[in-house]
Amino acid sequence: MDKTTIICRCEEINCEEIEEAIGHDARTFDDIKRLTRCGMGPCQAKICISLVADVIHEQTGSHLHEIPLPRMRMPISPIKLETLATNSTTFSSVKSVMDEVELEEGKVR
Amino acid sequence: MESSYETVVIGGGVVGNSIAYHLSERYQEGILVLDKKYPMTGTSGSTQAWVWVHNKTPSWYAEFSMYSAELYPYLSKKIGDVEYKRTGGLSPFFAEKDREKAKQLADSYRKIGIKIKVLSREEVLEKEPSINPNVAGATYSSIDGNVNPFRLIDMYMRAAKKNGVQYSTYNKVTSIEKQNGTFMVTSDKKTYVCKNLILAGGTWSRELGNLLGIDIPVNQLRGQIIVTEPLKPFLNYTISGLRQAINGEVLIGYSMEKAGFDRSTTLDVIQETANMAVHYVPSLRKAKIVRAFSGIRAMPEDGFPILGKVPGHENLYVAATHSGVTLSPLIGTLLTELILDGETSVPIDRYSLSRFA
Amino acid sequence: MVMETDVLIIGAGPAGLAAAYETASRGLDVTIVDESISKGGQLCQQTQILRTLPSPFLAMRGYELANTLINQLDEFSVRYLLGHRMIGTYKDGSIGITDETNVFPVNPKKIIVATGAAEKAVPFPKWTLPGVITVGAAQTLVNRDFVTPGKNAVIIGSSDFAMDVAIQLSDVGVNIIGIVESLPKILARDAEKTEHIMQRSIPLYLRSSIKEARGNGEVEEIDIQFPDRIMTEKVDLVCVDGGRTPILDAFYQLGCSFGFQEELGGWLPQYNEFLQTDCKDVFLAGNAAGISSQGALLITGRIPGVRVCEELNIISKQEAEHERASHWKELENLEAKLFPEKWEARLNHIKNYANPLLKDQFIS
Ligand SMILES: Cc1cc2nc3c(=O)[nH]c(=O)nc-3n(C[C@H](O)[C@H](O)[C@H](O)COP(=O)(O)OP(=O)(O)OC[C@H]3O[C@@H](n4cnc5c(N)ncnc54)[C@H](O)[C@@H]3O)c2cc1C
Ligand SMILES: Cc1cc2nc3c(=O)[nH]c(=O)nc-3n(C[C@H](O)[C@H](O)[C@H](O)COP(=O)(O)OP(=O)(O)OC[C@H]3O[C@@H](n4cnc5c(N)ncnc54)[C@H](O)[C@@H]3O)c2cc1C
Ligand code: FES
C-alpha cells in the first residue's frame, strides 16, 4: 500500500504511521490505536477497522483471523450527554473528590 | 534476544516503563521489560491521567505526590512532549458544609508546603465560568494538571529503547524461581535469567506475587470514564471529575466499583457519570459522548502505594499503586536509586510491603 | 420504567422483519427497535429484482419485498420503536434503548439481533476526497434521496451488488466510464447483470485497480492501473465496493463470543444451528450472521424465530424440529447453489460453535 494513503480518515492517520507502530511491535488494532489515535475519531473505528487489519496482515503476515477484533465500546453510536443524563444528583458509584477527604477527629487524617 | 539480563521488569505499564527508563539513564545494558500483552493494554491505557496532588490525604502522601508532579516538567524535557499541562486543579463543592472540610485540608497542607486556596463561589466562577453557578466553592491548587497517558508511555518506551532497554511483548510470565542468587523468569516465549527482578504488574500484582509465594495485597477497583467528541477549548482547569484533553475531548468520570477483572462498562455508571457532568458543567448538555471505557485500578489493601524491596528476598522489588500516572516519575527515580545506590533521596520505608506482615 | 417484552428485535431490516413474523404470528409479544424512522432496513433503496427468494415469495424488487414483509406484520401486535436505537447494556443485562430524549432499559425474554452489515472502505491515495463513496451510499442517494451523485462515474468492484448499482446509476443518467476489477474475471454470479452492463456498452476492466485519485477539494481524476499501463480518466464520482462485514457492536456489548469466516464477511458472532449465540437468550439473523443473498437472509430470520417460540413454549418440540428442518433445507437450496463457499463457511462456523476465537472480551 502507498505510504501516504490515509487509513483512518477521522484522525488523518496514514499508512506510514500505522507501519511505524507495527515496527514498535504493535500487533493488534488496539495497540495501534493507543500509539497513533487511529480509530479514536468520531466514527469510533467503524471505517478504519478493516483497513488497519489489512495493513497488519501485510506487514506481519498474520492471518486476518489472528488479528483480534478491536474493543468495541458503548455508546454503540454517539449520544448527547443530556440524553444520557437522568438529572439525578445523587451518586452511588460515582464519587466526588471531596467525599474522599477523610477527617479524623475533625482533622484531615 | 538473549536470555540473561541484569534486570528484568515485569509489566510494561506506566510504572514498569518509568522504572525501566530511569534505570537506563544510569546503565545501558541488560534491562528487559516483559508484558503479557502490550504496554497500555493494562490500567495505564484506561485512565483519566490527572497529575493530581491536592486532596490526597494524609498530608505525607500528598507530599509524595507533589514531589512526583514537580518532576513532570523536567521529564518532558528529557523524553519529549507528553502533553503534560499544569493547568491547576479545581475541586468544586456544592454544599456549604464542605467549606469547613476544605479549610482543614488547606491548613494541613500548608505545613508541608502545598498551597491550597479555598475559593468562594464568585472566585470559582471567575476562574472557570462554565461551572454550575450553584457551586458553593472549591479548593484550588496550582500544581495539579494532566498528561496524555498514551504519549507518556510511548515516550518512556522510545527513550528507554534508545538507551538500550529491550522489550518483549505478548509474553506472559508464568513462573519465577530463585536459584543461586539469580531469578529464572519463565514466560510464554522463553526463560530469562536475571539478577534484579522488578514486579510492576499493576492490578495483577497479587498474581505475580503468588508466583514467588509472596502476598502482595492488591485488589481491583473498576473505574468508568466517558469521553465527548472534541469540543472547542473551554475548560481552563483540571476539575476533579473531568478534564479537557489537548484535542478538545472532555474525559469525564470518577467512579469506583468492585468488579474483579471485568472491564466492561455499564449504562448504570455511564448515566450516573453523565449526571455528574451536567451537574458540574451544565453547558456540556449538548456535547456528544462518543465512547466510554473502563479500567481496573490496582488498589493496595490500605490504599497506599507498595514500593521498594520485597522483605526477605534479595534483589526483588515491587511497585504497585493506584495514581500511577501521577507517581510514575518519582517511582522510577526512587527505584533506580534503591537498586543502584541502595538508598533513596525521598524516604519510602512507609510504603514497604513489610507493613502488611 | 423498565419495558418488558417477550422478544426484542434489534433492526427492522428484512431479517428482523422475518424473525418478527415467525414470533408475532404465533402470538408472542414482539418489540422491534430501529434507529431509522422507517422499516425495511437497507432493502428500501434496492430497486433490482430479487429472483431467488424463499417461498411464498415470488421474484420482486427489493423495496417491494420490504413492503411485503412490513405488510404481513400488520395483523399482529408488534410494537415498533422506530427512531430508537440500542446504545448499550445495563449491569443486570437489560438493553439500553434511546429515543434521543431519554435512555431506558428494555428487559426482553429473548433478543434477536439483526443489525445488518457495514460496507468496507477501499484505500488508495486520496480516497478520502469528496466524490469517492461506497456503492451502497450511491444506491441510497439515487433511490432513496433521489439525488444524482455525479455525471461521470467509475465503479470499483464487480460483485452483483456493484453491478446492480452500476445499472441503477446508469438508469438515472450517470455516465459509467468503467467497472474496475482486480481479478481476471467478473465476480457477479448473476450472468444477466453482466449482460445488462454489456448491452449498455459499459467497459469492464479486468486485472485493473485504482492507483490514485486526484482533485482539488473533490475527486476530478483517477489513474487506473493495468498490468502494462496506466489510464487516466476524468470523473466526479468513484463508487467502491470493498465488500461488507457484519455489524457486531450489539453482540460485543451483550458479551457474545466471536469467530471468523472470510466468506461470510470476516468476524461474526458464534452461533449454533438455532442461530443462537453463546449468550443463551441472544439470537441473530440476517447479514449480522454472515453476508449472504437476500433470499438466504430471510431464512436466517425464520430459524431463530422458530427457536424462540420453542423456548417460550409457544410451539412443541416436534413442530419446531419440523419447521427447522424445512428452513435449513430451503437455506441449503438457496445458498449452496449460488454461493457454495458461503454455505460451506456457514456449516463450518456452526461446527466451530464451541471453539470461539474471541471470548470473554471484558476480562483482562
Ligand atoms: C478510571 C481510572 C482513572 C484513573 N485516573 C488516574 C488519574 O487521574 N491519575 C493517576 O495518577 N492515576 C489514575 N488512575 C490509576 C492509574 O491509571 C494506574 O495507577 C496506573 O496506570 C498503573 O500503572 P501500572 O503500570 O502499575 O499498571 P498497568 O498499566 O496495568 O501495567 C501492568 C502491566 O503488567 C502486565 N502484566 C501483568 N501480569 C503479567 C505477567 N504475568 N507477565 C507479563 N506481564 C504482566 C500487564 O499486561 C500490564 O501491561 C486511574 C485508573 C483508572 C482505572
Ligand atoms: C447502503 C447499503 C446498500 C445495500 N444495497 C444492497 C444491494 O443492493 N444488494 C444486496 O445484496 N445487498 C445490499 N446491501 C446489504 C444489506 O445488508 C442487505 O441487502 C440486507 O438489507 C440485509 O438485511 P438485514 O436485515 O440483515 O440488515 P439491514 O437491512 O441492514 O437492517 C438492519 C437494521 O438494523 C438497524 N440497526 C442497526 N444497528 C442498530 C442499533 N444499534 N439500534 C437500532 N437499530 C439498529 C439499521 O437501522 C437497519 O435498519 C446494502 C447495504 C447497505 C448498507
Ligand atoms: S476512520 Fe478511524 S476512527 Fe473513523
Coordinates of C-alpha atoms in Angstrom, one line a residue, chain B residues 19-351:
Chain B
I19 CA 11.4 2.3 36.2
A20 CA 13.0 0.8 33.0
Y21 CA 13.6 4.3 31.6
H22 CA 15.1 5.8 34.7
L23 CA 17.3 2.7 35.2
S24 CA 18.5 3.1 31.6
E25 CA 19.7 6.6 32.3
R26 CA 22.2 5.1 34.7
Y27 CA 23.2 1.9 33.0
Q28 CA 22.5 1.0 29.5
E29 CA 22.8 -2.7 29.3
G30 CA 20.9 -5.7 30.4
I31 CA 17.4 -4.3 31.0
L32 CA 14.4 -6.2 29.8
V33 CA 10.7 -5.3 30.1
L34 CA 8.2 -8.1 29.8
D35 CA 4.5 -7.7 29.2
K36 CA 1.8 -10.3 28.8
K37 CA 0.1 -8.1 26.2
Y38 CA 1.3 -4.7 25.0
P39 CA 2.1 -1.6 27.1
M40 CA -1.1 0.4 27.6
T41 CA -3.4 -2.7 27.5
G42 CA -3.4 -2.6 31.3
T43 CA -4.7 0.2 33.5
S44 CA -2.3 2.8 32.1
G45 CA -4.3 2.8 28.8
S46 CA -7.6 3.4 30.5
T47 CA -7.1 6.3 32.9
Q48 CA -8.0 9.9 33.5
A49 CA -4.3 10.7 33.8
W50 CA -4.6 13.6 36.1
V51 CA -1.3 14.5 37.7
W52 CA -3.0 15.2 40.9
V53 CA -1.8 16.3 44.3
H54 CA -4.5 18.2 46.0
N55 CA -7.0 16.5 48.3
K56 CA -4.7 13.5 48.6
T57 CA -4.7 12.5 52.3
P58 CA -2.9 12.2 54.6
S59 CA -0.5 15.0 54.0
W60 CA 2.6 12.8 53.8
Y61 CA 1.0 11.1 50.8
A62 CA 0.1 14.4 49.3
E63 CA 3.7 15.5 49.8
F64 CA 4.9 12.3 48.0
S65 CA 2.6 13.1 45.1
M66 CA 3.8 16.6 45.0
Y67 CA 7.4 15.5 44.5
S68 CA 6.4 13.5 41.6
A69 CA 4.3 16.3 40.0
E70 CA 7.3 18.5 40.3
L71 CA 9.3 16.1 38.2
Y72 CA 7.0 16.3 35.2
P73 CA 8.3 19.4 33.5
Y74 CA 11.8 18.0 33.7
L75 CA 10.7 14.6 32.5
S76 CA 9.0 16.2 29.4
K77 CA 12.3 17.9 28.6
K78 CA 14.1 14.5 28.8
I79 CA 11.8 12.2 27.0
G80 CA 9.8 14.5 24.8
D81 CA 6.4 16.1 24.6
V82 CA 3.9 14.1 26.7
E83 CA 1.2 16.7 26.5
Y84 CA 1.7 17.5 30.2
K85 CA -0.2 20.6 31.2
R86 CA 0.0 22.1 34.7
T87 CA -3.5 23.5 34.4
G88 CA -4.1 23.8 38.1
G89 CA -6.7 21.7 39.8
L90 CA -10.2 22.7 41.0
S91 CA -12.3 20.6 43.3
P92 CA -15.8 22.1 43.4
F93 CA -18.2 21.5 46.3
F94 CA -21.9 22.2 46.2
A95 CA -22.7 22.1 49.9
E96 CA -21.7 24.9 52.2
K97 CA -20.9 22.3 54.9
D98 CA -17.9 21.1 52.8
R99 CA -16.2 24.5 53.2
E100 CA -15.0 23.6 56.7
K101 CA -13.5 20.4 55.4
A102 CA -11.8 22.3 52.6
K103 CA -10.3 24.8 55.1
Q104 CA -8.9 22.0 57.2
L105 CA -7.4 20.4 54.1
A106 CA -5.8 23.7 53.2
D107 CA -4.4 24.1 56.8
S108 CA -2.9 20.6 56.9
Y109 CA -1.3 21.1 53.5
R110 CA 0.2 24.5 54.4
K111 CA 2.5 22.7 56.9
I112 CA 4.1 20.6 54.1
G113 CA 4.4 23.4 51.6
I114 CA 1.5 22.6 49.3
K115 CA -0.6 25.7 48.7
I116 CA -4.3 25.2 48.5
K117 CA -6.8 28.0 48.3
V118 CA -10.4 27.7 49.3
L119 CA -12.3 29.7 46.7
S120 CA -15.6 31.4 47.2
R121 CA -18.4 30.9 44.7
E122 CA -17.5 34.1 42.9
E123 CA -13.9 33.1 42.7
V124 CA -14.7 29.7 41.3
L125 CA -16.9 31.2 38.6
E126 CA -14.3 33.8 37.7
K127 CA -11.7 31.1 37.2
E128 CA -14.0 28.6 35.5
P129 CA -17.0 30.3 34.1
S130 CA -18.5 27.0 32.8
I131 CA -19.0 25.6 36.3
N132 CA -22.6 25.3 37.6
P133 CA -23.5 28.7 39.2
N134 CA -25.0 26.7 42.1
V135 CA -21.5 25.9 43.2
A136 CA -20.7 26.7 46.8
G137 CA -16.9 26.9 46.4
A138 CA -13.9 24.9 45.5
T139 CA -10.4 24.0 46.6
Y140 CA -7.7 25.1 44.2
S141 CA -4.1 24.2 43.8
S142 CA -1.8 25.3 41.0
I143 CA 0.4 22.2 41.0
D144 CA -2.3 19.9 39.5
G145 CA -2.6 19.1 35.9
N146 CA -2.9 16.3 33.4
V147 CA -0.9 14.4 30.8
N148 CA -1.6 12.2 27.8
P149 CA -1.1 8.7 29.1
F150 CA -0.5 7.2 25.7
R151 CA 2.1 9.8 24.8
L152 CA 3.7 9.4 28.2
I153 CA 4.2 5.6 27.8
D154 CA 5.1 5.8 24.2
M155 CA 7.8 8.4 25.1
Y156 CA 9.1 6.4 28.1
M157 CA 9.4 3.4 25.8
R158 CA 11.1 5.3 23.0
A159 CA 13.6 6.9 25.4
A160 CA 14.2 3.6 27.1
K161 CA 14.8 1.8 23.8
K162 CA 17.2 4.5 22.7
N163 CA 19.1 3.7 25.9
G164 CA 19.2 0.0 25.1
V165 CA 16.3 -1.3 27.1
Q166 CA 14.7 -4.4 25.4
Y167 CA 11.0 -5.2 25.3
S168 CA 9.3 -8.4 24.8
T169 CA 5.5 -8.1 24.5
Y170 CA 2.7 -10.7 24.2
N171 CA 4.9 -12.7 26.5
K172 CA 3.3 -13.6 29.8
V173 CA 5.4 -14.6 32.8
T174 CA 4.1 -17.9 34.1
S175 CA 6.6 -18.9 36.7
I176 CA 9.5 -17.4 38.7
E177 CA 12.2 -19.3 40.5
K178 CA 15.2 -18.3 42.6
Q179 CA 18.4 -20.3 42.1
N180 CA 21.8 -19.5 43.4
G181 CA 21.1 -15.8 43.8
T182 CA 19.5 -15.3 40.4
F183 CA 16.0 -15.3 39.2
M184 CA 14.7 -17.6 36.5
V185 CA 11.8 -16.0 34.9
T186 CA 9.8 -18.3 32.6
S187 CA 7.4 -16.8 30.1
D188 CA 5.3 -17.9 27.2
K189 CA 8.3 -17.5 24.9
K190 CA 11.4 -18.3 26.9
T191 CA 13.2 -18.5 30.3
Y192 CA 15.2 -15.4 31.3
V193 CA 17.9 -15.3 34.0
C194 CA 18.4 -12.0 35.8
K195 CA 20.0 -10.6 38.9
N196 CA 17.4 -7.9 39.7
L197 CA 13.7 -8.6 39.3
I198 CA 11.1 -5.8 39.5
L199 CA 7.4 -6.7 39.8
A200 CA 5.3 -3.9 38.2
G201 CA 2.3 -5.9 37.3
G202 CA -0.3 -3.3 38.4
T203 CA -3.6 -4.7 39.2
W204 CA -2.2 -8.2 38.5
S205 CA 0.4 -7.8 41.3
R206 CA -1.2 -10.3 43.6
E207 CA -1.0 -13.0 40.9
L208 CA 2.7 -12.1 40.2
G209 CA 3.5 -12.3 43.9
N210 CA 1.9 -15.7 44.0
L211 CA 4.4 -17.0 41.5
L212 CA 7.1 -16.4 44.2
G213 CA 4.9 -17.3 47.2
I214 CA 4.7 -13.7 48.3
D215 CA 1.5 -11.9 49.3
I216 CA 1.1 -8.6 47.5
P217 CA -2.3 -7.4 48.8
V218 CA -3.6 -5.5 45.7
N219 CA -7.3 -5.5 44.9
Q220 CA -9.3 -4.5 41.8
L221 CA -11.3 -1.4 41.7
R222 CA -13.1 -0.5 38.4
G223 CA -13.5 3.0 37.1
Q224 CA -15.6 4.0 34.1
I225 CA -14.9 7.1 32.0
I226 CA -17.0 8.7 29.3
V227 CA -15.4 10.8 26.5
T228 CA -17.0 13.6 24.5
E229 CA -16.4 14.5 20.9
P230 CA -13.7 17.1 20.5
L231 CA -15.0 20.5 21.7
K232 CA -13.6 24.0 21.4
P233 CA -11.2 24.5 24.3
F234 CA -13.4 25.9 27.1
L235 CA -12.2 24.3 30.4
N236 CA -9.3 26.1 31.9
Y237 CA -8.5 23.7 34.8
T238 CA -8.4 20.1 35.6
I239 CA -11.6 19.7 37.6
S240 CA -11.9 16.7 39.8
G241 CA -14.2 14.6 37.8
L242 CA -13.5 16.0 34.3
R243 CA -10.8 17.4 32.2
Q244 CA -10.4 18.6 28.6
A245 CA -7.6 17.0 26.6
I246 CA -5.5 18.9 24.1
N247 CA -7.5 17.6 21.2
G248 CA -10.7 19.0 22.8
E249 CA -12.2 15.8 24.1
V250 CA -13.6 16.0 27.6
L251 CA -12.9 13.0 29.8
I252 CA -15.5 12.6 32.5
G253 CA -15.7 10.2 35.4
Y254 CA -14.7 9.3 38.9
S255 CA -16.4 6.0 39.7
M256 CA -15.4 3.1 41.8
E257 CA -16.8 -0.4 41.8
K258 CA -15.6 -3.8 42.8
A259 CA -15.9 -5.9 39.7
G260 CA -12.8 -8.1 39.8
F261 CA -11.0 -8.1 36.4
D262 CA -14.2 -7.3 34.5
R263 CA -13.5 -4.3 32.3
S264 CA -17.0 -3.9 30.8
T265 CA -18.8 -0.6 31.0
T266 CA -22.4 -0.4 32.2
L267 CA -25.1 2.1 31.3
D268 CA -25.8 2.4 35.0
V269 CA -22.4 4.0 35.7
I270 CA -22.3 5.8 32.4
Q271 CA -25.6 7.5 33.1
E272 CA -24.6 8.4 36.6
T273 CA -21.4 9.9 35.2
A274 CA -23.5 11.9 32.7
N275 CA -25.5 13.2 35.6
M276 CA -22.3 14.3 37.3
A277 CA -21.1 16.0 34.1
V278 CA -24.2 18.1 33.6
H279 CA -24.3 18.9 37.3
Y280 CA -20.8 20.2 37.3
V281 CA -20.7 21.8 33.9
P282 CA -24.2 22.4 32.5
S283 CA -23.0 23.6 29.1
L284 CA -21.9 20.1 28.4
R285 CA -25.5 19.0 28.0
K286 CA -25.4 19.3 24.2
A287 CA -22.0 17.6 23.8
K288 CA -22.0 14.1 22.3
I289 CA -20.5 11.2 24.1
V290 CA -18.5 9.1 21.6
R291 CA -17.1 6.4 23.8
A292 CA -16.9 5.0 27.3
F293 CA -14.1 3.0 28.7
S294 CA -13.2 1.3 32.0
G295 CA -10.0 0.4 33.7
I296 CA -9.2 -1.7 36.7
R297 CA -7.2 0.2 39.4
A298 CA -4.6 -1.6 41.3
M299 CA -5.8 -0.8 44.9
P300 CA -3.4 -1.9 47.6
E301 CA -5.4 -3.0 50.7
D302 CA -4.7 0.1 52.7
G303 CA -4.9 2.4 49.8
F304 CA -1.3 3.4 49.7
P305 CA 1.5 2.6 47.2
I306 CA 3.5 -0.6 47.7
L307 CA 7.1 0.3 46.8
G308 CA 10.6 -0.9 47.3
K309 CA 12.4 -4.1 48.3
V310 CA 10.5 -7.2 49.0
P311 CA 11.5 -8.2 52.5
G312 CA 13.4 -11.4 52.7
H313 CA 14.1 -11.6 49.0
E314 CA 17.3 -10.1 47.9
N315 CA 17.2 -8.1 44.6
L316 CA 13.5 -8.4 44.3
Y317 CA 11.5 -5.2 44.1
V318 CA 7.8 -4.3 43.8
A319 CA 6.0 -1.2 42.6
A320 CA 2.2 -1.4 42.7
T321 CA -0.1 1.6 43.2
H322 CA -3.1 3.5 42.2
S323 CA -2.4 7.0 40.9
G324 CA 0.5 5.5 39.0
V325 CA 0.4 8.2 36.4
T326 CA 0.9 10.9 38.9
L327 CA 3.6 8.9 40.7
S328 CA 5.4 7.4 37.8
P329 CA 8.4 9.8 37.5
L330 CA 9.0 9.6 41.2
I331 CA 8.7 5.9 41.4
G332 CA 11.0 5.4 38.5
T333 CA 13.6 7.8 40.1
L334 CA 13.4 6.3 43.5
L335 CA 13.5 2.6 42.5
T336 CA 16.5 3.4 40.3
E337 CA 18.3 4.9 43.3
L338 CA 17.3 2.0 45.5
I339 CA 18.6 -0.6 43.0
L340 CA 21.8 1.1 42.2
D341 CA 22.7 3.1 45.4
G342 CA 20.8 1.1 48.0
E343 CA 19.1 4.1 49.3
T344 CA 16.6 6.7 48.1
S345 CA 16.6 10.5 48.2
V346 CA 13.0 10.6 49.4
P347 CA 12.2 8.0 52.1
I348 CA 9.9 5.2 51.1
D349 CA 10.0 3.0 54.2
R350 CA 6.4 3.9 54.8
Y351 CA 5.5 2.2 51.5

